[in-house]
Amino acid sequence: MNLIERAKSILLQPKDTWATIDAETTDVATLFTRYAMILAVIPAVCGFIGMSLIGFGGFGVTIRVPFVSGLVNMVVSYVLSLAGIFVLGLIIDALAPTFGGQKNQIQALKVAVYASTAAMLGGVFSLLPSLAMLGVIAALYSIYLLYTGLPVLMKNTPEKSVVYTVVVIVAAIVMGVVIGAVSALLLPRGGAMFGGAHAPAAITMNTPGGKVSIDTAGLEAAGKKMEEAARQMEQAQKSQDPAAIAAATGNAAKAAAGMLGGGQAIAAQSLKAALPETLAGLPRTGFEVQDGATLGLPTSQASAQYGSDDKQVRLEILDVGGLGQMAVMAMGMAQGEKEDQTSAEKTWQEGGRTLHQRYEKDGSRAEFKTILKNGLVVSIEGDHVGIKALQGFMSQVDLNGLEGLQRKGKS
């Protein structure tokens, strides 16, 4: 397979090309090493160049993402985009029988990989942040590629292709939100790589902090929920009832989040209980609790503000469900440090946890975060508080207790 010719043909002659792809014999390793892993470099590298080297702004002011942070984001977004393609393939495969199609993991992965071509090539527009909208338009063409590829490779009934496509797109959107949240954990404030005819029980990756496994065994059960949500969407579409369509779409989003998260997040109230009343003598002045379960998302968050007249500190505990292990994996890859005349930044491993700190040398601002072994992220940031003081504040949080909390379902 010639990569350039394949990319050109899938974009310009998708229907004929899907027929060719359908007849090809391949495996997961070939799909990724000879196609997906190469094209996925484009949005990752171009995004880094655009945000960290060229920058964005207007009226004579240019803003750039710090170099080290840009490199971290480039690596993380690259890894998670490949993982996302893999998960999308699993979703396509799980939903096939619902729409009269045939389950076949390799065929489903072909659809996920090749339909992503337009979106990955559109990443070149990230070189200039002002042209980012063109990248969005290119990504929309991937929806058309998905629509034309499903009936050819998954053998679904043609009249169900629209609903099949919509449900897969809903899953992809939810996946993008959750993966985006994971990726954002690695930045200071301011899928498939495995083969075989069957989905692996767990995805394991080696990181500087050790092996990290992402259990995929719960995908089958979540897939059944997705199938039911798809049936509801199909019935709602036939009824032309806007309320029913909205409800069915919401159910599909929740089911998709279940497939992606591999289980529920720790209850937000459990995270809230770990917020101390005072922090190094600073009284708690407010708190906020959010639970993504109401939207079907495997996330939960609890945060509190502490302060006096001259000090302001914010403590946050975040859980992104089963994808927390992806955060562990990504942060494990991102160890390093950077320092200039005004600020310093460092990421390292300690006691099986990943730590990250960043501070301004004039003492105006500092932040310190740790990713626990179970994927929970605990971060403290403050104004006019030194980094040593923040590390002391962190020691007052019951990290061992948080690390012992269990999620509902598999993660």
CSV table of C-alpha atoms in Angstrom, one decimal:
chain,number,residue,atom,x,y,z
A,1,MET,CA,0.0,0.0,0.0
A,2,ASN,CA,1.4,3.4,-1.0
A,3,LEU,CA,0.5,5.9,1.7
A,4,ILE,CA,0.3,8.9,-0.5
A,5,GLU,CA,-1.8,7.2,-3.1
A,6,ARG,CA,-4.1,5.7,-0.5
A,7,ALA,CA,-4.7,9.1,1.2
A,8,LYS,CA,-5.3,10.7,-2.2
A,9,SER,CA,-7.7,8.1,-3.3
A,10,ILE,CA,-9.8,7.9,-0.1
A,11,LEU,CA,-10.2,11.7,-0.3
A,12,LEU,CA,-11.0,12.0,-4.0
A,13,GLN,CA,-12.6,8.7,-4.8
A,14,PRO,CA,-13.9,7.3,-1.4
A,15,LYS,CA,-16.6,4.9,-2.8
A,16,ASP,CA,-14.2,3.1,-5.1
A,17,THR,CA,-11.4,3.2,-2.5
A,18,TRP,CA,-13.6,1.7,0.2
A,19,ALA,CA,-14.4,-1.3,-2.1
A,20,THR,CA,-10.6,-1.8,-2.6
A,21,ILE,CA,-10.0,-1.5,1.2
A,22,ASP,CA,-12.8,-4.0,1.8
A,23,ALA,CA,-11.0,-6.7,-0.3
A,24,GLU,CA,-7.6,-6.1,1.3
A,25,THR,CA,-6.1,-8.5,3.8
A,26,THR,CA,-4.3,-6.7,6.6
A,27,ASP,CA,-3.7,-6.5,10.3
A,28,VAL,CA,-3.7,-4.0,13.1
A,29,ALA,CA,0.1,-3.5,13.1
A,30,THR,CA,0.1,-2.7,9.3
A,31,LEU,CA,-2.8,-0.3,9.6
A,32,PHE,CA,-1.0,1.7,12.3
A,33,THR,CA,2.7,1.5,11.4
A,34,ARG,CA,2.2,2.1,7.7
A,35,TYR,CA,-0.7,4.6,7.9
A,36,ALA,CA,-2.2,5.9,11.1
A,37,MET,CA,1.0,6.5,13.0
A,38,ILE,CA,2.5,8.4,10.1
A,39,LEU,CA,-0.5,10.7,9.4
A,40,ALA,CA,-1.1,11.3,13.1
A,41,VAL,CA,2.3,13.0,13.2
A,42,ILE,CA,0.9,15.9,11.1
A,43,PRO,CA,-1.6,17.4,13.6
A,44,ALA,CA,0.7,16.7,16.5
A,45,VAL,CA,3.8,18.4,15.0
A,46,CYS,CA,1.9,21.2,13.2
A,47,GLY,CA,0.0,22.0,16.4
A,48,PHE,CA,3.3,22.3,18.3
A,49,ILE,CA,4.9,24.5,15.7
A,50,GLY,CA,1.8,26.7,15.5
A,51,MET,CA,1.3,27.2,19.2
A,52,SER,CA,4.8,27.1,20.5
A,53,LEU,CA,7.0,28.4,17.7
A,54,ILE,CA,4.8,30.6,15.6
A,55,GLY,CA,2.3,31.6,18.2
A,56,PHE,CA,-1.1,33.3,17.9
A,57,GLY,CA,-2.5,36.7,18.7
A,58,GLY,CA,-3.3,40.1,17.2
A,59,PHE,CA,-2.8,43.9,17.5
A,60,GLY,CA,1.0,43.4,17.7
A,61,VAL,CA,0.8,40.9,20.6
A,62,THR,CA,1.9,37.3,20.1
A,63,ILE,CA,1.2,34.5,22.6
A,64,ARG,CA,3.1,31.2,22.6
A,65,VAL,CA,2.7,28.1,24.6
A,66,PRO,CA,5.9,27.4,26.6
A,67,PHE,CA,8.3,25.2,24.6
A,68,VAL,CA,8.4,22.3,27.1
A,69,SER,CA,4.6,22.4,27.5
A,70,GLY,CA,4.2,22.3,23.8
A,71,LEU,CA,6.4,19.3,23.4
A,72,VAL,CA,4.5,17.5,26.2
A,73,ASN,CA,1.2,18.3,24.5
A,74,MET,CA,2.6,17.1,21.1
A,75,VAL,CA,3.6,13.7,22.5
A,76,VAL,CA,0.5,13.2,24.5
A,77,SER,CA,-1.9,14.3,21.8
A,78,TYR,CA,-0.1,11.9,19.4
A,79,VAL,CA,-0.4,8.9,21.7
A,80,LEU,CA,-4.0,9.6,22.7
A,81,SER,CA,-5.1,10.2,19.1
A,82,LEU,CA,-3.9,6.7,18.2
A,83,ALA,CA,-5.6,5.2,21.2
A,84,GLY,CA,-8.7,7.1,20.2
A,85,ILE,CA,-8.7,5.6,16.7
A,86,PHE,CA,-8.4,2.1,18.3
A,87,VAL,CA,-11.3,2.7,20.7
A,88,LEU,CA,-13.4,4.2,17.8
A,89,GLY,CA,-12.8,0.9,15.9
A,90,LEU,CA,-14.1,-1.1,18.8
A,91,ILE,CA,-17.2,1.1,18.9
A,92,ILE,CA,-17.8,0.7,15.2
A,93,ASP,CA,-17.4,-3.1,15.6
A,94,ALA,CA,-19.7,-3.3,18.6
A,95,LEU,CA,-22.5,-1.4,16.9
A,96,ALA,CA,-22.5,-3.2,13.6
A,97,PRO,CA,-25.2,-5.9,14.4
A,98,THR,CA,-27.6,-3.1,15.5
A,99,PHE,CA,-27.6,-1.7,12.0
A,100,GLY,CA,-27.8,-5.0,10.2
A,101,GLY,CA,-24.0,-5.2,9.8
A,102,GLN,CA,-21.4,-7.9,10.6
A,103,LYS,CA,-19.0,-7.7,13.5
A,104,ASN,CA,-15.4,-7.7,12.3
A,105,GLN,CA,-12.7,-6.0,14.3
A,106,ILE,CA,-10.2,-5.6,11.5
A,107,GLN,CA,-12.8,-4.2,9.1
A,108,ALA,CA,-14.1,-1.8,11.8
A,109,LEU,CA,-10.5,-0.6,12.5
A,110,LYS,CA,-10.0,-0.1,8.7
A,111,VAL,CA,-13.0,2.3,8.8
A,112,ALA,CA,-11.7,4.1,11.9
A,113,VAL,CA,-8.2,4.5,10.4
A,114,TYR,CA,-9.0,5.5,6.9
A,115,ALA,CA,-12.1,7.7,7.7
A,116,SER,CA,-9.7,9.7,9.9
A,117,THR,CA,-7.6,10.6,6.9
A,118,ALA,CA,-9.2,14.0,6.3
A,119,ALA,CA,-9.0,15.0,9.9
A,120,MET,CA,-5.4,14.0,10.3
A,121,LEU,CA,-4.3,15.8,7.0
A,122,GLY,CA,-6.4,18.8,8.1
A,123,GLY,CA,-4.0,19.1,11.0
A,124,VAL,CA,-1.6,20.9,8.8
A,125,PHE,CA,-3.7,24.0,9.3
A,126,SER,CA,-2.6,24.0,12.9
A,127,LEU,CA,0.6,25.6,11.7
A,128,LEU,CA,-1.2,28.9,11.7
A,129,PRO,CA,-3.8,29.1,14.5
A,130,SER,CA,-5.7,31.6,12.5
A,131,LEU,CA,-6.5,28.9,10.0
A,132,ALA,CA,-7.6,26.4,12.6
A,133,MET,CA,-11.2,26.6,11.3
A,134,LEU,CA,-10.0,25.0,8.0
A,135,GLY,CA,-8.9,22.1,10.0
A,136,VAL,CA,-12.4,21.8,11.4
A,137,ILE,CA,-13.8,21.8,7.9
A,138,ALA,CA,-11.4,19.1,6.9
A,139,ALA,CA,-12.4,17.0,9.9
A,140,LEU,CA,-16.1,17.3,8.8
A,141,TYR,CA,-15.1,15.6,5.6
A,142,SER,CA,-14.1,12.6,7.7
A,143,ILE,CA,-17.8,12.2,8.7
A,144,TYR,CA,-18.6,11.7,5.0
A,145,LEU,CA,-15.8,9.2,4.7
A,146,LEU,CA,-17.2,7.4,7.7
A,147,TYR,CA,-20.7,7.4,6.1
A,148,THR,CA,-19.5,6.0,2.8
A,149,GLY,CA,-17.3,3.4,4.4
A,150,LEU,CA,-19.6,1.8,7.0
A,151,PRO,CA,-22.0,0.0,4.6
A,152,VAL,CA,-19.1,-1.3,2.4
A,153,LEU,CA,-16.9,-2.7,5.2
A,154,MET,CA,-19.4,-3.4,8.0
A,155,LYS,CA,-22.1,-4.6,5.6
A,156,ASN,CA,-24.9,-2.7,7.4
A,157,THR,CA,-28.1,-2.1,5.6
A,158,PRO,CA,-27.7,1.2,3.5
A,159,GLU,CA,-30.9,2.8,4.9
A,160,LYS,CA,-29.4,2.6,8.4
A,161,SER,CA,-26.1,4.2,7.4
A,162,VAL,CA,-27.2,7.7,8.5
A,163,VAL,CA,-28.1,6.6,12.1
A,164,TYR,CA,-25.1,4.4,12.3
A,165,THR,CA,-22.9,7.3,11.4
A,166,VAL,CA,-24.6,9.6,13.8
A,167,VAL,CA,-24.2,7.2,16.7
A,168,VAL,CA,-20.5,6.7,15.9
A,169,ILE,CA,-20.0,10.5,15.7
A,170,VAL,CA,-21.6,11.0,19.1
A,171,ALA,CA,-19.2,8.4,20.5
A,172,ALA,CA,-16.3,10.2,18.8
A,173,ILE,CA,-17.3,13.5,20.3
A,174,VAL,CA,-17.6,12.2,23.8
A,175,MET,CA,-14.2,10.4,23.3
A,176,GLY,CA,-12.7,13.7,22.1
A,177,VAL,CA,-14.0,15.6,25.2
A,178,VAL,CA,-12.7,13.0,27.6
A,179,ILE,CA,-9.3,12.6,25.9
A,180,GLY,CA,-9.0,16.4,25.7
A,181,ALA,CA,-9.5,16.5,29.5
A,182,VAL,CA,-6.8,13.9,29.9
A,183,SER,CA,-4.4,15.8,27.6
A,184,ALA,CA,-5.2,19.1,29.4
A,185,LEU,CA,-4.0,17.6,32.7
A,186,LEU,CA,-0.4,17.7,31.4
A,187,LEU,CA,-0.4,21.4,30.6
A,188,PRO,CA,0.2,24.3,33.0
A,189,ARG,CA,-2.8,26.5,33.4
A,190,GLY,CA,-2.8,30.0,31.5
A,191,GLY,CA,-6.4,4.4,18.9
A,192,ALA,CA,-5.1,0.8,18.0
A,193,MET,CA,-1.6,-0.5,18.6
A,194,PHE,CA,-2.5,-4.1,19.2
A,195,GLY,CA,-3.4,-6.9,16.9
A,196,GLY,CA,-5.5,-10.1,16.9
A,197,ALA,CA,-8.9,-11.1,15.9
A,198,HIS,CA,-10.4,-10.2,19.3
A,199,ALA,CA,-10.1,-7.2,21.4
A,200,PRO,CA,-7.4,-7.6,24.1
A,201,ALA,CA,-8.5,-7.9,27.7
A,202,ALA,CA,-6.2,-5.0,28.6
A,203,ILE,CA,-4.0,-2.5,26.8
A,204,THR,CA,-0.5,-2.4,28.4
A,205,MET,CA,2.1,0.3,27.7
A,206,ASN,CA,5.6,0.7,29.2
A,207,THR,CA,6.3,4.1,30.6
A,208,PRO,CA,9.2,5.5,32.7
A,209,GLY,CA,7.0,5.0,35.7
A,210,GLY,CA,6.3,1.4,34.9
A,211,LYS,CA,3.7,-0.5,33.1
A,212,VAL,CA,0.2,1.0,32.8
A,213,SER,CA,-2.8,-1.2,31.8
A,214,ILE,CA,-6.1,0.0,30.4
A,215,ASP,CA,-8.8,-2.7,30.8
A,216,THR,CA,-11.1,-3.1,27.8
A,217,ALA,CA,-13.1,-6.0,29.1
A,218,GLY,CA,-16.1,-3.8,29.9
A,219,LEU,CA,-16.5,-2.6,26.3
A,220,GLU,CA,-18.8,-5.5,25.4
A,221,ALA,CA,-21.3,-4.7,28.1
A,222,ALA,CA,-21.2,-1.0,27.3
A,223,GLY,CA,-21.5,-1.9,23.6
A,224,LYS,CA,-24.9,-3.5,24.4
A,225,LYS,CA,-26.1,-0.3,26.0
A,226,MET,CA,-24.9,1.6,22.9
A,227,GLU,CA,-26.8,-0.8,20.7
A,228,GLU,CA,-30.0,-0.1,22.7
A,229,ALA,CA,-29.4,3.6,22.5
A,230,ALA,CA,-28.9,3.3,18.7
A,231,ARG,CA,-32.3,1.5,18.4
A,232,GLN,CA,-33.9,4.3,20.4
A,233,MET,CA,-32.3,6.9,18.0
A,234,GLU,CA,-33.5,5.0,15.0
A,235,GLN,CA,-37.1,4.9,16.3
A,236,ALA,CA,-36.9,8.6,17.3
A,237,GLN,CA,-35.8,9.5,13.8
A,238,LYS,CA,-38.7,7.6,12.3
A,239,SER,CA,-41.2,9.4,14.6
A,240,GLN,CA,-39.7,12.8,13.7
A,241,ASP,CA,-40.3,13.8,17.4
A,242,PRO,CA,-37.7,16.4,18.3
A,243,ALA,CA,-38.0,15.6,22.0
A,244,ALA,CA,-37.5,11.9,21.4
A,245,ILE,CA,-34.5,12.6,19.1
A,246,ALA,CA,-32.9,14.8,21.7
A,247,ALA,CA,-33.5,12.1,24.4
A,248,ALA,CA,-32.1,9.3,22.2
A,249,THR,CA,-29.0,11.4,21.4
A,250,GLY,CA,-28.4,12.0,25.1
A,251,ASN,CA,-28.7,8.3,25.8
A,252,ALA,CA,-26.3,7.5,23.0
A,253,ALA,CA,-23.8,10.0,24.5
A,254,LYS,CA,-24.1,8.4,27.9
A,255,ALA,CA,-23.6,4.9,26.4
A,256,ALA,CA,-20.6,6.1,24.4
A,257,ALA,CA,-19.1,7.6,27.5
A,258,GLY,CA,-19.5,4.3,29.3
A,259,MET,CA,-17.6,2.6,26.5
A,260,LEU,CA,-14.8,5.1,26.6
A,261,GLY,CA,-14.5,5.4,30.4
A,262,GLY,CA,-14.6,1.7,31.2
A,263,GLY,CA,-16.6,2.5,34.3
A,264,GLN,CA,-17.8,5.3,36.5
A,265,ALA,CA,-15.8,8.0,38.1
A,266,ILE,CA,-15.4,8.2,41.9
A,267,ALA,CA,-18.4,10.0,43.4
A,268,ALA,CA,-17.9,13.7,43.6
A,269,GLN,CA,-19.0,13.7,47.2
A,270,SER,CA,-16.2,11.3,48.1
A,271,LEU,CA,-13.7,13.8,46.5
A,272,LYS,CA,-15.4,16.7,48.4
A,273,ALA,CA,-14.9,14.8,51.7
A,274,ALA,CA,-11.1,15.0,51.1
A,275,LEU,CA,-11.1,18.8,51.0
A,276,PRO,CA,-9.9,20.0,54.4
A,277,GLU,CA,-11.7,22.8,56.3
A,278,THR,CA,-8.4,24.7,56.6
A,279,LEU,CA,-5.1,24.5,54.7
A,280,ALA,CA,-2.0,25.5,56.7
A,281,GLY,CA,-4.2,27.9,58.7
A,282,LEU,CA,-6.0,29.3,55.7
A,283,PRO,CA,-9.8,29.0,56.1
A,284,ARG,CA,-11.8,27.5,53.3
A,285,THR,CA,-13.8,30.3,51.6
A,286,GLY,CA,-15.8,28.3,49.1
A,287,PHE,CA,-16.0,25.0,47.2
A,288,GLU,CA,-17.4,23.6,44.0
A,289,VAL,CA,-18.5,20.0,43.2
A,290,GLN,CA,-19.3,18.7,39.8
A,291,ASP,CA,-20.3,15.2,38.8
A,292,GLY,CA,-20.3,14.2,35.1
A,293,ALA,CA,-22.6,11.3,35.8
A,294,THR,CA,-25.6,13.5,35.2
A,295,LEU,CA,-24.3,13.9,31.6
A,296,GLY,CA,-23.2,10.3,31.3
A,297,LEU,CA,-19.5,11.3,31.4
A,298,PRO,CA,-17.0,9.3,33.5
A,299,THR,CA,-15.7,12.4,35.3
A,300,SER,CA,-16.0,14.0,38.8
A,301,GLN,CA,-14.4,17.0,40.4
A,302,ALA,CA,-14.2,18.8,43.7
A,303,SER,CA,-12.4,22.0,44.4
A,304,ALA,CA,-12.1,24.5,47.2
A,305,GLN,CA,-10.7,28.0,47.7
A,306,TYR,CA,-8.6,29.0,50.7
A,307,GLY,CA,-7.4,32.4,51.5
A,308,SER,CA,-6.5,35.4,53.6
A,309,ASP,CA,-5.9,39.0,52.6
A,310,ASP,CA,-2.5,38.3,51.2
A,311,LYS,CA,-2.7,34.6,50.1
A,312,GLN,CA,-5.1,32.8,47.8
A,313,VAL,CA,-4.9,29.0,47.2
A,314,ARG,CA,-7.1,26.7,45.2
A,315,LEU,CA,-7.2,22.9,45.7
A,316,GLU,CA,-8.7,20.6,43.1
A,317,ILE,CA,-9.3,16.9,43.0
A,318,LEU,CA,-10.2,15.5,39.6
A,319,ASP,CA,-11.2,12.1,38.3
A,320,VAL,CA,-11.7,11.2,34.7
A,321,GLY,CA,-12.8,7.6,35.3
A,322,GLY,CA,-11.1,4.7,33.6
A,323,LEU,CA,-9.1,7.2,31.4
A,324,GLY,CA,-7.2,8.3,34.5
A,325,GLN,CA,-4.8,5.5,33.7
A,326,MET,CA,-4.2,7.2,30.3
A,327,ALA,CA,-3.2,10.3,32.3
A,328,VAL,CA,-0.8,8.2,34.3
A,329,MET,CA,0.7,6.8,31.1
A,330,ALA,CA,1.0,10.2,29.4
A,331,MET,CA,2.5,11.9,32.4
A,332,GLY,CA,5.0,9.1,32.7
A,333,MET,CA,6.2,9.9,29.2
A,334,ALA,CA,6.5,13.6,30.0
A,335,GLN,CA,9.2,13.7,32.6
A,336,GLY,CA,11.6,16.6,32.3
A,337,GLU,CA,12.4,20.1,33.5
A,338,LYS,CA,12.7,23.6,32.2
A,339,GLU,CA,13.9,26.9,33.6
A,340,ASP,CA,14.4,30.4,32.4
A,341,GLN,CA,14.9,33.8,34.0
A,342,THR,CA,11.3,34.2,35.2
A,343,SER,CA,9.9,30.7,35.8
A,344,ALA,CA,10.8,27.0,36.4
A,345,GLU,CA,8.9,23.8,35.6
A,346,LYS,CA,9.5,20.1,36.4
A,347,THR,CA,7.8,16.8,36.0
A,348,TRP,CA,9.1,13.7,37.8
A,349,GLN,CA,8.2,10.3,39.4
A,350,GLU,CA,8.2,9.7,43.1
A,351,GLY,CA,6.8,6.8,45.1
A,352,GLY,CA,4.8,5.5,42.1
A,353,ARG,CA,3.1,8.9,41.6
A,354,THR,CA,3.8,11.5,39.0
A,355,LEU,CA,4.5,15.0,40.3
A,356,HIS,CA,4.5,18.3,38.4
A,357,GLN,CA,5.4,21.8,39.5
A,358,ARG,CA,5.6,25.2,37.9
A,359,TYR,CA,6.3,28.6,39.6
A,360,GLU,CA,7.2,32.2,38.9
A,361,LYS,CA,10.5,33.2,40.4
A,362,ASP,CA,9.1,36.5,41.7
A,363,GLY,CA,6.7,34.5,43.9
A,364,SER,CA,3.6,35.8,42.1
A,365,ARG,CA,2.2,32.4,41.3
A,366,ALA,CA,2.9,28.7,41.7
A,367,GLU,CA,1.2,25.4,41.0
A,368,PHE,CA,1.9,21.8,42.2
A,369,LYS,CA,0.0,18.7,41.1
A,370,THR,CA,0.3,14.9,41.5
A,371,ILE,CA,-1.3,12.1,39.6
A,372,LEU,CA,-2.0,9.2,42.0
A,373,LYS,CA,-1.6,5.5,41.2
A,374,ASN,CA,-5.4,5.2,40.6
A,375,GLY,CA,-5.4,8.1,38.1
A,376,LEU,CA,-6.8,10.8,40.4
A,377,VAL,CA,-5.3,14.2,39.9
A,378,VAL,CA,-4.7,16.5,42.9
A,379,SER,CA,-3.5,20.0,42.2
A,380,ILE,CA,-2.9,23.1,44.3
A,381,GLU,CA,-2.2,26.5,42.8
A,382,GLY,CA,-1.8,29.9,44.5
A,383,ASP,CA,-1.0,33.5,44.2
A,384,HIS,CA,1.8,34.9,46.3
A,385,VAL,CA,2.6,31.5,47.7
A,386,GLY,CA,5.9,29.8,47.1
A,387,ILE,CA,6.3,26.3,45.6
A,388,LYS,CA,7.7,24.9,48.9
A,389,ALA,CA,4.6,26.1,50.7
A,390,LEU,CA,2.4,24.5,48.1
A,391,GLN,CA,4.2,21.2,48.5
A,392,GLY,CA,3.6,21.6,52.3
A,393,PHE,CA,-0.1,22.2,51.6
A,394,MET,CA,-0.2,19.0,49.5
A,395,SER,CA,1.1,17.0,52.5
A,396,GLN,CA,-2.0,18.0,54.4
A,397,VAL,CA,-4.3,16.3,51.8
A,398,ASP,CA,-5.0,12.6,52.5
A,399,LEU,CA,-3.4,11.3,49.3
A,400,ASN,CA,-3.3,7.7,50.6
A,401,GLY,CA,-7.0,7.8,51.3
A,402,LEU,CA,-7.8,9.2,47.9
A,403,GLU,CA,-5.6,6.5,46.3
A,404,GLY,CA,-7.6,3.9,48.1
A,405,LEU,CA,-11.0,5.0,46.7
A,406,GLN,CA,-12.5,2.6,44.3
A,407,ARG,CA,-14.5,3.4,41.1
A,408,LYS,CA,-17.8,1.7,40.4
A,409,GLY,CA,-17.3,-0.8,37.5
A,410,LYS,CA,-14.1,-1.6,35.8
A,411,SER,CA,-11.5,1.0,35.0
